[in-house]
Amino acid sequence: MKGIVLAGGTGSRLFPSARSISKHLFPVYDKPMFYYPISVLMMAGIREILLITNPESLPLMRQAIGTGSSLGIEIQYAVQPEPKGIAEALLIGREHIRGSRSALILGDNIFHGEGFEGLLSEAVSSDSGCTLFGCKVGDPRQYAVAGFGERGRFETLVEKPAAPQSDYAVTGLYFYDRDVVEIAENIAPSERGELEITDVNRVYLDKGRAELVTMGNEITWLDLGTEESLLEGSRYVSATARGAGVRVACLEEIALRMGFIGPEECYRLGEEMRNSPYGVYVMEAARRAAGVWQGAGV
């Protein structure tokens, strides 16, 4: 399975802050925003990732994470010259994912909580054509909303409905089978001139090949598209680090846990950042994982 992170767009809802730099490079407590979706793909076991961004941000993102080789993953880059809808990511990345199952995640989404990795594992092993993740929200009118029929069966999907059939919003994380490129190639732009990911998902739903994973209250989903949600995201990550002693979306720790790198490699990555609390955390994670390992400086 291969992954795509869509970190393009103009970030106009965060102007003037996002006028000079992509919002996906904004720090969310201790790391750039785009690290969070990369962490989700890594937790799903995905090691080949295409990062799509705008032309101005590409060199900065490349500087921030490089090829990903130090984390045991492979990151490639592509440019979205101007935003034309989420589904355009599937066309930009068609050669990256063609012939493979894939996962697409938006670059401003945070997922965290007990049991989330288990849901990812189930989505990876699912034989459905499309797996979506639903989360209860206070105002579903701002999202694509899932509707349910008898016995709770996922039956409808409506973009920003005036009268939502449920309070379950579809999040910015999508798993697809090998047909998704062909489906994306055959959808028409919406009235606003964009290729809508909801139209792709509705094709699967109409064919009876879509499933919705409903996330419980123990899992937090944050869409960092506004100034208030950006602040909320930083507060959540900070509170988790200070309260539970866990750093959300620590790529080095996830790479270690997934077996992409070993304790020695993890420790060296932390040592490069040893003057920051984040770097100290990574070194401690390596020590805990190593047990009796006695590497240099440990």
Coordinates of N, CA and C in Angstrom, one line a residue, residues 50-289:
L50 N 4.0 9.9 -1.0 CA 4.1 11.1 -1.9 C 3.6 12.3 -1.2
L51 N 4.4 13.3 -1.1 CA 4.0 14.6 -0.4 C 3.7 15.6 -1.5
I52 N 2.5 16.0 -1.6 CA 2.1 17.0 -2.6 C 1.9 18.4 -2.0
T53 N 2.6 19.4 -2.5 CA 2.5 20.7 -2.0 C 2.5 21.7 -3.1
N54 N 2.5 23.0 -2.7 CA 2.6 24.1 -3.7 C 4.1 24.3 -4.0
P55 N 4.4 25.0 -5.2 CA 5.8 25.2 -5.6 C 6.6 25.9 -4.6
E56 N 6.1 26.9 -3.9 CA 6.9 27.6 -2.9 C 7.3 26.8 -1.7
S57 N 6.5 25.9 -1.3 CA 6.7 25.1 -0.1 C 7.6 23.9 -0.3
L58 N 7.7 23.4 -1.5 CA 8.4 22.2 -1.7 C 9.8 22.2 -1.2
P59 N 10.6 23.2 -1.5 CA 12.0 23.1 -1.0 C 12.1 23.2 0.6
L60 N 11.1 23.9 1.2 CA 11.1 23.9 2.6 C 10.7 22.6 3.3
M61 N 9.8 21.9 2.7 CA 9.4 20.6 3.2 C 10.5 19.6 3.0
R62 N 11.1 19.7 1.8 CA 12.2 18.8 1.5 C 13.3 19.0 2.5
Q63 N 13.6 20.2 2.9 CA 14.6 20.5 3.9 C 14.2 20.0 5.3
A64 N 12.9 20.0 5.6 CA 12.4 19.6 6.9 C 12.5 18.1 7.1
I65 N 12.3 17.3 6.1 CA 12.2 15.9 6.3 C 13.0 15.1 5.2
G66 N 13.4 15.7 4.1 CA 14.2 15.0 3.2 C 13.5 13.8 2.5
T67 N 14.3 12.8 2.2 CA 13.7 11.6 1.6 C 13.0 10.7 2.5
G68 N 13.2 10.9 3.8 CA 12.6 10.0 4.8 C 13.4 8.8 5.1
S69 N 14.6 8.7 4.5 CA 15.4 7.5 4.6 C 15.9 7.3 6.1
S70 N 16.1 8.4 6.8 CA 16.5 8.2 8.2 C 15.4 7.6 9.1
L71 N 14.2 7.7 8.6 CA 13.1 7.1 9.3 C 12.7 5.7 8.7
G72 N 13.4 5.3 7.8 CA 13.1 4.0 7.2 C 12.0 4.0 6.2
I73 N 11.6 5.2 5.7 CA 10.5 5.4 4.7 C 11.1 6.1 3.5
E74 N 10.3 6.2 2.4 CA 10.7 6.8 1.2 C 9.6 7.9 0.9
I75 N 10.1 9.2 0.9 CA 9.2 10.3 0.6 C 9.6 10.9 -0.8
Q76 N 8.6 10.9 -1.6 CA 8.8 11.6 -2.9 C 7.9 12.9 -2.9
Y77 N 8.1 13.8 -3.8 CA 7.5 15.1 -3.8 C 6.8 15.3 -5.2
A78 N 5.7 16.0 -5.1 CA 5.0 16.5 -6.3 C 4.4 17.8 -6.0
V79 N 4.1 18.6 -7.1 CA 3.6 20.0 -7.0 C 2.2 20.0 -7.4
Q80 N 1.4 20.7 -6.6 CA 0.0 21.1 -7.0 C 0.1 22.6 -7.3
P81 N 0.2 23.0 -8.6 CA 0.4 24.5 -8.9 C -0.7 25.4 -8.3
E82 N -2.0 24.9 -8.3 CA -3.1 25.6 -7.7 C -4.1 24.6 -7.3
P83 N -4.8 25.0 -6.2 CA -5.8 24.0 -5.6 C -7.0 23.8 -6.6
K84 N -7.2 22.6 -6.9 CA -8.3 22.2 -7.8 C -9.1 21.0 -7.2
G85 N -9.1 20.9 -5.9 CA -9.9 19.9 -5.2 C -9.0 18.8 -4.7
I86 N -9.5 18.1 -3.6 CA -8.8 17.1 -3.0 C -8.6 15.9 -3.9
A87 N -9.5 15.6 -4.7 CA -9.4 14.4 -5.6 C -8.3 14.6 -6.7
E88 N -7.9 15.9 -6.9 CA -6.8 16.1 -7.8 C -5.5 15.4 -7.3
A89 N -5.4 15.2 -6.0 CA -4.2 14.6 -5.5 C -4.1 13.2 -6.1
L90 N -5.2 12.5 -6.3 CA -5.2 11.2 -6.9 C -4.7 11.2 -8.3
L91 N -4.9 12.3 -9.0 CA -4.4 12.4 -10.4 C -3.0 12.8 -10.4
I92 N -2.6 13.7 -9.6 CA -1.2 14.1 -9.5 C -0.3 12.9 -9.1
G93 N -0.9 12.1 -8.2 CA -0.1 10.9 -7.7 C -0.4 9.6 -8.4
R94 N -1.0 9.7 -9.6 CA -1.5 8.5 -10.3 C -0.4 7.5 -10.6
E95 N 0.8 8.0 -11.0 CA 1.9 7.1 -11.2 C 2.5 6.5 -9.9
H96 N 2.4 7.2 -8.9 CA 2.8 6.8 -7.6 C 2.0 5.6 -7.1
I97 N 0.7 5.7 -7.2 CA -0.2 4.7 -6.6 C -0.8 3.7 -7.6
R98 N -0.6 4.0 -8.9 CA -1.3 3.1 -9.9 C -0.8 1.6 -9.7
G99 N -1.8 0.7 -9.7 CA -1.6 -0.7 -9.5 C -1.5 -1.1 -8.0
S100 N -1.6 -0.1 -7.1 CA -1.5 -0.4 -5.7 C -2.7 0.1 -4.9
R101 N -3.0 -0.5 -3.8 CA -3.9 0.1 -2.9 C -3.3 1.3 -2.3
S102 N -4.1 2.3 -1.8 CA -3.5 3.5 -1.4 C -4.3 4.2 -0.3
A103 N -3.6 5.1 0.4 CA -4.3 5.9 1.4 C -3.9 7.4 1.1
L104 N -5.0 8.2 1.2 CA -4.8 9.6 1.0 C -5.2 10.3 2.3
I105 N -4.4 11.3 2.8 CA -4.7 12.0 4.0 C -4.4 13.5 3.8
L106 N -5.2 14.3 4.3 CA -5.0 15.8 4.2 C -3.9 16.2 5.1
G107 N -3.2 17.2 4.7 CA -2.0 17.7 5.4 C -2.2 18.5 6.7
D108 N -3.5 18.8 7.0 CA -3.8 19.6 8.2 C -4.7 18.8 9.1
N109 N -4.6 17.5 9.1 CA -5.4 16.6 10.0 C -4.6 15.9 11.0
I110 N -5.1 15.9 12.3 CA -4.4 15.2 13.4 C -5.4 14.1 13.8
F111 N -4.9 12.9 14.0 CA -5.6 11.8 14.5 C -4.8 11.2 15.7
H112 N -5.5 11.0 16.8 CA -4.7 10.4 17.9 C -5.7 9.9 19.0
G113 N -5.3 8.8 19.6 CA -6.1 8.2 20.6 C -6.0 6.7 20.7
E114 N -6.5 6.2 21.9 CA -6.4 4.8 22.1 C -7.3 4.0 21.1
G115 N -6.7 3.0 20.5 CA -7.4 2.2 19.5 C -7.3 2.6 18.1
F116 N -6.7 3.8 17.9 CA -6.6 4.3 16.5 C -5.8 3.5 15.6
E117 N -4.6 3.0 16.1 CA -3.8 2.2 15.3 C -4.5 0.9 14.9
G118 N -5.3 0.3 15.8 CA -6.1 -0.8 15.5 C -7.0 -0.6 14.3
L119 N -7.7 0.6 14.3 CA -8.6 0.9 13.2 C -7.8 1.0 11.9
L120 N -6.6 1.6 12.0 CA -5.8 1.7 10.8 C -5.4 0.3 10.2
S121 N -5.1 -0.6 11.1 CA -4.7 -1.9 10.7 C -5.9 -2.6 10.0
E122 N -7.1 -2.4 10.6 CA -8.3 -3.0 10.0 C -8.6 -2.4 8.6
A123 N -8.3 -1.1 8.4 CA -8.6 -0.4 7.1 C -7.6 -1.0 6.1
V124 N -6.3 -1.2 6.5 CA -5.3 -1.7 5.6 C -5.7 -3.1 5.1
S125 N -6.3 -3.9 6.0 CA -6.6 -5.3 5.7 C -8.0 -5.5 5.1
S126 N -8.8 -4.4 5.1 CA -10.2 -4.5 4.6 C -10.2 -4.8 3.1
D127 N -11.3 -5.5 2.7 CA -11.4 -5.9 1.3 C -12.5 -4.9 0.6
S128 N -12.9 -3.9 1.3 CA -13.8 -2.9 0.7 C -13.0 -2.0 -0.3
G129 N -13.7 -1.5 -1.2 CA -13.0 -0.7 -2.2 C -12.6 0.7 -1.6
C130 N -13.3 1.1 -0.6 CA -13.1 2.5 -0.1 C -13.4 2.4 1.4
T131 N -12.5 2.8 2.3 CA -12.7 2.9 3.7 C -12.6 4.3 4.1
L132 N -13.6 4.9 4.8 CA -13.6 6.2 5.3 C -13.7 6.2 6.8
F133 N -13.3 7.3 7.4 CA -13.4 7.4 8.9 C -14.3 8.6 9.2
G134 N -15.3 8.2 10.1 CA -16.3 9.2 10.5 C -16.1 9.6 12.0
C135 N -16.4 10.9 12.2 CA -16.2 11.4 13.6 C -17.4 12.3 13.9
K136 N -17.9 12.1 15.1 CA -19.0 13.0 15.5 C -18.5 14.4 15.7
V137 N -19.3 15.4 15.2 CA -18.9 16.8 15.3 C -20.1 17.6 15.7
G138 N -19.8 18.8 16.2 CA -20.9 19.7 16.7 C -21.7 20.3 15.6
D139 N -21.1 20.6 14.5 CA -21.8 21.2 13.3 C -21.5 20.5 12.1
P140 N -22.2 19.4 11.8 CA -21.8 18.6 10.6 C -22.0 19.3 9.3
R141 N -22.7 20.5 9.3 CA -23.0 21.2 8.0 C -21.8 21.7 7.3
Q142 N -20.7 21.7 8.0 CA -19.4 22.2 7.5 C -18.6 21.1 6.8
Y143 N -19.1 19.8 6.8 CA -18.4 18.7 6.3 C -19.2 17.8 5.3
A144 N -18.5 16.8 4.8 CA -19.2 15.7 4.1 C -19.8 14.9 5.2
V145 N -21.1 14.6 5.1 CA -21.8 13.9 6.2 C -22.3 12.5 5.8
A146 N -22.1 11.5 6.6 CA -22.6 10.2 6.3 C -24.0 10.0 6.8
G147 N -24.8 9.3 6.1 CA -26.2 9.0 6.5 C -26.3 7.5 6.6
F148 N -27.1 7.0 7.5 CA -27.2 5.6 7.8 C -28.7 5.1 7.7
G149 N -28.8 3.9 7.2 CA -30.1 3.2 7.0 C -30.4 2.3 8.2
E150 N -31.2 1.3 7.8 CA -31.5 0.3 8.8 C -30.2 -0.5 9.3
R151 N -30.3 -0.8 10.6 CA -29.1 -1.5 11.2 C -27.8 -0.8 11.1
G152 N -27.9 0.6 11.0 CA -26.7 1.4 11.0 C -25.9 1.3 9.7
R153 N -26.4 0.8 8.6 CA -25.7 0.7 7.4 C -25.4 2.0 6.8
F154 N -24.1 2.2 6.4 CA -23.7 3.4 5.7 C -24.3 3.5 4.3
E155 N -25.2 4.5 4.1 CA -25.9 4.5 2.8 C -25.8 5.8 2.0
T156 N -25.6 6.9 2.7 CA -25.6 8.2 1.9 C -24.3 9.0 2.3
L157 N -24.0 9.9 1.4 CA -22.8 10.8 1.7 C -23.1 12.1 1.0
V158 N -23.3 13.2 1.8 CA -23.7 14.5 1.3 C -22.7 15.5 1.7
E159 N -22.3 16.3 0.8 CA -21.3 17.4 1.1 C -22.0 18.6 1.6
K160 N -21.6 19.0 2.8 CA -22.1 20.2 3.5 C -23.6 20.4 3.4
P161 N -24.4 19.4 3.9 CA -25.8 19.4 3.8 C -26.5 20.5 4.7
A162 N -27.6 21.1 4.2 CA -28.3 22.0 5.1 C -29.0 21.3 6.2
A163 N -29.4 20.1 5.9 CA -30.1 19.3 7.0 C -29.4 18.0 7.1
P164 N -28.3 17.9 7.9 CA -27.6 16.6 8.0 C -28.4 15.5 8.5
Q165 N -28.1 14.3 7.9 CA -28.8 13.1 8.3 C -28.2 12.5 9.6
S166 N -27.0 12.9 9.9 CA -26.3 12.4 11.1 C -25.3 13.5 11.6
D167 N -24.7 13.3 12.7 CA -23.6 14.2 13.1 C -22.2 13.6 12.9
Y168 N -22.2 12.6 11.9 CA -20.9 12.0 11.6 C -20.3 12.7 10.4
A169 N -19.2 13.4 10.6 CA -18.5 14.0 9.5 C -17.4 13.0 8.9
V170 N -17.2 13.0 7.6 CA -16.2 12.2 7.0 C -14.8 13.0 7.2
T171 N -13.9 12.4 7.8 CA -12.6 13.0 8.0 C -11.7 13.0 6.8
G172 N -10.5 13.6 6.9 CA -9.6 13.7 5.8 C -8.7 12.6 5.7
L173 N -9.2 11.4 5.9 CA -8.3 10.1 5.7 C -9.1 9.1 4.9
Y174 N -8.6 8.7 3.8 CA -9.3 7.8 2.9 C -8.4 6.6 2.4
F175 N -8.9 5.4 2.5 CA -8.2 4.2 2.0 C -9.0 3.7 0.7
Y176 N -8.2 3.4 -0.3 CA -8.8 3.0 -1.6 C -8.1 1.7 -2.2
D177 N -8.9 1.1 -3.0 CA -8.4 -0.1 -3.8 C -7.7 0.4 -5.0
R178 N -7.3 -0.5 -5.9 CA -6.6 -0.2 -7.1 C -7.4 0.6 -8.2
D179 N -8.7 0.7 -8.0 CA -9.5 1.3 -9.0 C -9.6 2.8 -8.8
V180 N -9.0 3.4 -7.8 CA -9.3 4.8 -7.5 C -8.8 5.8 -8.5
V181 N -7.7 5.5 -9.2 CA -7.2 6.4 -10.2 C -8.2 6.5 -11.4
E182 N -8.7 5.4 -11.8 CA -9.6 5.3 -12.9 C -10.9 6.1 -12.5
I183 N -11.4 5.9 -11.3 CA -12.6 6.6 -10.8 C -12.3 8.1 -10.8
A184 N -11.2 8.5 -10.3 CA -10.9 9.9 -10.2 C -10.7 10.6 -11.6
E185 N -10.2 9.8 -12.5 CA -10.1 10.3 -13.9 C -11.4 10.6 -14.5
N186 N -12.5 10.0 -14.0 CA -13.7 10.0 -14.7 C -14.8 10.9 -14.0
I187 N -14.4 11.6 -12.9 CA -15.4 12.5 -12.3 C -15.2 13.9 -12.9
A188 N -16.3 14.6 -12.9 CA -16.3 15.9 -13.5 C -16.1 17.0 -12.4
P189 N -15.6 18.1 -12.7 CA -15.4 19.2 -11.7 C -16.8 19.6 -11.2
S190 N -16.8 20.0 -10.0 CA -18.1 20.5 -9.3 C -18.4 21.9 -9.8
E191 N -19.5 22.5 -9.3 CA -19.8 23.9 -9.7 C -18.8 24.9 -9.3
R192 N -18.0 24.6 -8.3 CA -16.9 25.5 -7.9 C -15.6 25.2 -8.7
G193 N -15.7 24.3 -9.6 CA -14.5 24.0 -10.5 C -13.5 23.1 -9.9
E194 N -13.9 22.3 -8.9 CA -12.9 21.5 -8.2 C -13.3 20.0 -8.4
L195 N -12.3 19.1 -8.3 CA -12.5 17.7 -8.3 C -12.8 17.3 -6.8
E196 N -14.0 16.9 -6.5 CA -14.4 16.7 -5.1 C -14.1 15.3 -4.7
I197 N -13.5 15.1 -3.6 CA -13.2 13.8 -3.1 C -14.5 13.1 -2.7
T198 N -15.5 13.8 -2.3 CA -16.8 13.2 -2.0 C -17.4 12.5 -3.3
D199 N -17.2 13.1 -4.4 CA -17.7 12.4 -5.7 C -17.0 11.1 -5.9
V200 N -15.7 11.0 -5.6 CA -15.0 9.8 -5.7 C -15.6 8.8 -4.7
N201 N -15.7 9.2 -3.5 CA -16.2 8.3 -2.5 C -17.7 7.9 -2.7
R202 N -18.5 8.7 -3.4 CA -19.8 8.4 -3.7 C -19.9 7.3 -4.8
V203 N -19.0 7.3 -5.7 CA -18.9 6.2 -6.7 C -18.8 4.9 -6.0
Y204 N -17.9 4.8 -5.1 CA -17.7 3.5 -4.3 C -19.0 3.2 -3.5
L205 N -19.6 4.2 -2.9 CA -20.8 4.0 -2.1 C -21.9 3.5 -3.0
D206 N -22.1 4.1 -4.1 CA -23.2 3.7 -5.0 C -23.0 2.2 -5.5
K207 N -21.7 1.8 -5.6 CA -21.5 0.4 -6.0 C -21.5 -0.6 -4.8
G208 N -21.8 -0.1 -3.6 CA -21.8 -0.9 -2.5 C -20.4 -1.4 -2.0
R209 N -19.4 -0.5 -2.3 CA -18.0 -0.9 -2.1 C -17.3 0.1 -1.1
A210 N -18.1 0.8 -0.3 CA -17.6 1.7 0.6 C -18.0 1.4 2.1
E211 N -17.1 1.6 3.0 CA -17.4 1.4 4.4 C -17.0 2.6 5.2
L212 N -17.7 2.8 6.3 CA -17.3 3.9 7.2 C -16.9 3.4 8.5
V213 N -15.7 3.7 9.0 CA -15.3 3.4 10.3 C -15.6 4.6 11.2
T214 N -16.5 4.3 12.2 CA -16.9 5.4 13.1 C -15.9 5.4 14.3
M215 N -15.3 6.5 14.6 CA -14.4 6.7 15.6 C -15.1 7.1 16.9
G216 N -14.8 6.5 18.0 CA -15.4 6.8 19.3 C -14.7 8.0 20.0
N217 N -15.3 8.4 21.1 CA -14.8 9.5 21.9 C -13.3 9.4 22.3
E218 N -12.8 8.2 22.3 CA -11.4 8.0 22.8 C -10.4 8.4 21.7
I219 N -10.9 8.7 20.5 CA -10.0 9.1 19.4 C -10.3 10.6 19.1
T220 N -9.3 11.4 19.0 CA -9.4 12.8 18.7 C -9.0 13.0 17.3
W221 N -9.9 13.8 16.6 CA -9.7 14.2 15.2 C -9.7 15.7 15.2
L222 N -8.7 16.4 14.7 CA -8.6 17.8 14.6 C -8.3 18.2 13.1
D223 N -9.1 19.1 12.6 CA -8.8 19.7 11.3 C -8.3 21.1 11.5
L224 N -7.0 21.3 11.2 CA -6.4 22.6 11.6 C -6.5 23.6 10.5
G225 N -7.7 23.9 10.0 CA -7.9 24.8 8.9 C -8.2 26.2 9.4
T226 N -8.4 26.5 10.6 CA -8.8 27.8 11.1 C -7.8 28.2 12.2
E227 N -7.8 29.5 12.6 CA -6.9 29.9 13.6 C -7.3 29.3 15.0
E228 N -8.6 29.1 15.2 CA -9.0 28.5 16.5 C -8.6 27.1 16.6
S229 N -8.8 26.3 15.5 CA -8.5 24.9 15.5 C -7.0 24.7 15.5
L230 N -6.2 25.6 14.9 CA -4.8 25.5 15.0 C -4.3 25.7 16.4
L231 N -4.9 26.6 17.2 CA -4.6 26.8 18.6 C -5.0 25.6 19.4
E232 N -6.2 25.0 19.1 CA -6.7 23.9 19.8 C -5.7 22.7 19.5
G233 N -5.2 22.5 18.3 CA -4.3 21.4 18.0 C -3.0 21.5 18.9
S234 N -2.4 22.7 19.0 CA -1.2 22.9 19.8 C -1.5 22.6 21.2
R235 N -2.7 23.1 21.7 CA -3.0 22.8 23.1 C -3.2 21.3 23.4
Y236 N -3.8 20.6 22.4 CA -4.0 19.2 22.6 C -2.7 18.4 22.7
V237 N -1.8 18.7 21.7 CA -0.5 18.0 21.7 C 0.3 18.4 22.9
S238 N 0.3 19.6 23.3 CA 1.0 20.0 24.5 C 0.4 19.3 25.8
A239 N -0.9 19.3 25.9 CA -1.5 18.6 27.1 C -1.2 17.2 27.1
T240 N -1.1 16.5 26.0 CA -0.8 15.1 25.9 C 0.6 14.8 26.3
A241 N 1.5 15.7 25.8 CA 2.9 15.6 26.2 C 3.1 15.8 27.7
R242 N 2.5 16.8 28.2 CA 2.7 17.1 29.6 C 2.0 16.2 30.6
G243 N 0.8 15.8 30.2 CA -0.1 15.0 31.0 C 0.2 13.5 31.0
A244 N 0.2 12.9 29.7 CA 0.5 11.5 29.6 C 1.9 11.2 29.3
G245 N 2.8 12.2 29.0 CA 4.2 11.9 28.7 C 4.4 11.4 27.4
V246 N 3.4 11.6 26.5 CA 3.5 11.0 25.1 C 3.5 12.2 24.1
R247 N 4.4 12.1 23.1 CA 4.4 13.1 22.1 C 3.7 12.6 20.9
V248 N 2.6 13.3 20.6 CA 1.7 12.9 19.4 C 2.5 13.0 18.2
A249 N 2.5 12.0 17.3 CA 3.1 12.0 16.0 C 4.6 12.2 16.0
C250 N 5.2 11.6 17.0 CA 6.7 11.6 17.0 C 7.2 10.6 16.0
L251 N 7.6 11.1 14.8 CA 8.0 10.2 13.7 C 9.1 9.2 14.0
E252 N 10.1 9.6 14.8 CA 11.2 8.8 15.1 C 10.7 7.6 16.0
E253 N 9.8 7.9 17.0 CA 9.3 6.9 17.9 C 8.4 5.9 17.1
I254 N 7.6 6.4 16.2 CA 6.7 5.6 15.4 C 7.6 4.7 14.5
A255 N 8.6 5.2 13.8 CA 9.5 4.4 13.0 C 10.1 3.3 13.8
L256 N 10.5 3.6 15.0 CA 11.1 2.6 15.9 C 10.1 1.5 16.2
R257 N 8.9 1.9 16.6 CA 7.8 1.0 17.0 C 7.4 0.1 15.9
M258 N 7.4 0.7 14.7 CA 6.9 -0.1 13.5 C 8.0 -1.0 12.9
G259 N 9.2 -0.9 13.5 CA 10.4 -1.7 13.0 C 11.0 -1.1 11.7
F260 N 10.8 0.1 11.4 CA 11.4 0.7 10.2 C 12.9 1.1 10.5
I261 N 13.2 1.4 11.8 CA 14.5 1.7 12.2 C 14.7 0.9 13.5
G262 N 16.0 0.8 14.0 CA 16.3 0.2 15.2 C 16.6 1.2 16.3
P263 N 16.9 0.8 17.5 CA 17.1 1.7 18.6 C 18.4 2.6 18.4
E264 N 19.4 2.0 17.8 CA 20.6 2.8 17.5 C 20.3 4.0 16.6
E265 N 19.6 3.7 15.5 CA 19.2 4.8 14.6 C 18.3 5.8 15.2
C266 N 17.4 5.3 16.0 CA 16.5 6.2 16.7 C 17.2 7.1 17.7
Y267 N 18.2 6.6 18.4 CA 18.9 7.4 19.4 C 19.7 8.4 18.7
R268 N 20.3 8.1 17.5 CA 21.1 9.1 16.8 C 20.3 10.2 16.3
L269 N 19.1 9.9 15.9 CA 18.2 11.0 15.4 C 17.8 11.9 16.6
G270 N 17.6 11.3 17.7 CA 17.3 12.2 18.9 C 18.5 13.0 19.3
E271 N 19.7 12.4 19.2 CA 20.9 13.1 19.6 C 21.2 14.3 18.8
E272 N 20.8 14.3 17.5 CA 20.9 15.4 16.6 C 20.1 16.6 17.1
M273 N 19.0 16.3 17.9 CA 18.1 17.3 18.4 C 18.2 17.4 19.9
R274 N 19.3 17.0 20.5 CA 19.4 16.8 22.0 C 19.2 18.1 22.8
N275 N 19.3 19.3 22.1 CA 19.1 20.6 22.8 C 17.6 20.9 23.0
S276 N 16.8 20.1 22.4 CA 15.3 20.3 22.5 C 14.7 19.2 23.3
P277 N 13.6 19.5 24.0 CA 12.9 18.5 24.7 C 12.4 17.4 23.8
Y278 N 12.1 17.7 22.6 CA 11.7 16.7 21.6 C 12.8 15.7 21.4
G279 N 14.0 16.2 21.2 CA 15.2 15.3 21.0 C 15.5 14.4 22.2
V280 N 15.3 15.0 23.4 CA 15.5 14.2 24.6 C 14.5 13.1 24.7
Y281 N 13.3 13.4 24.3 CA 12.2 12.4 24.3 C 12.5 11.2 23.3
V282 N 13.0 11.6 22.1 CA 13.4 10.5 21.2 C 14.5 9.6 21.7
M283 N 15.5 10.2 22.3 CA 16.6 9.4 22.9 C 16.1 8.5 24.0
E284 N 15.2 9.0 24.8 CA 14.6 8.2 25.9 C 13.8 7.0 25.3
A285 N 13.0 7.3 24.2 CA 12.3 6.3 23.5 C 13.2 5.2 23.0
A286 N 14.3 5.6 22.5 CA 15.3 4.6 22.0 C 15.9 3.8 23.1
R287 N 16.1 4.4 24.3 CA 16.7 3.7 25.4 C 15.6 2.6 25.9
R288 N 14.4 3.1 26.0 CA 13.4 2.1 26.5 C 13.2 0.9 25.6
A289 N 13.2 1.2 24.3 CA 13.1 0.1 23.3 C 14.2 -0.8 23.3

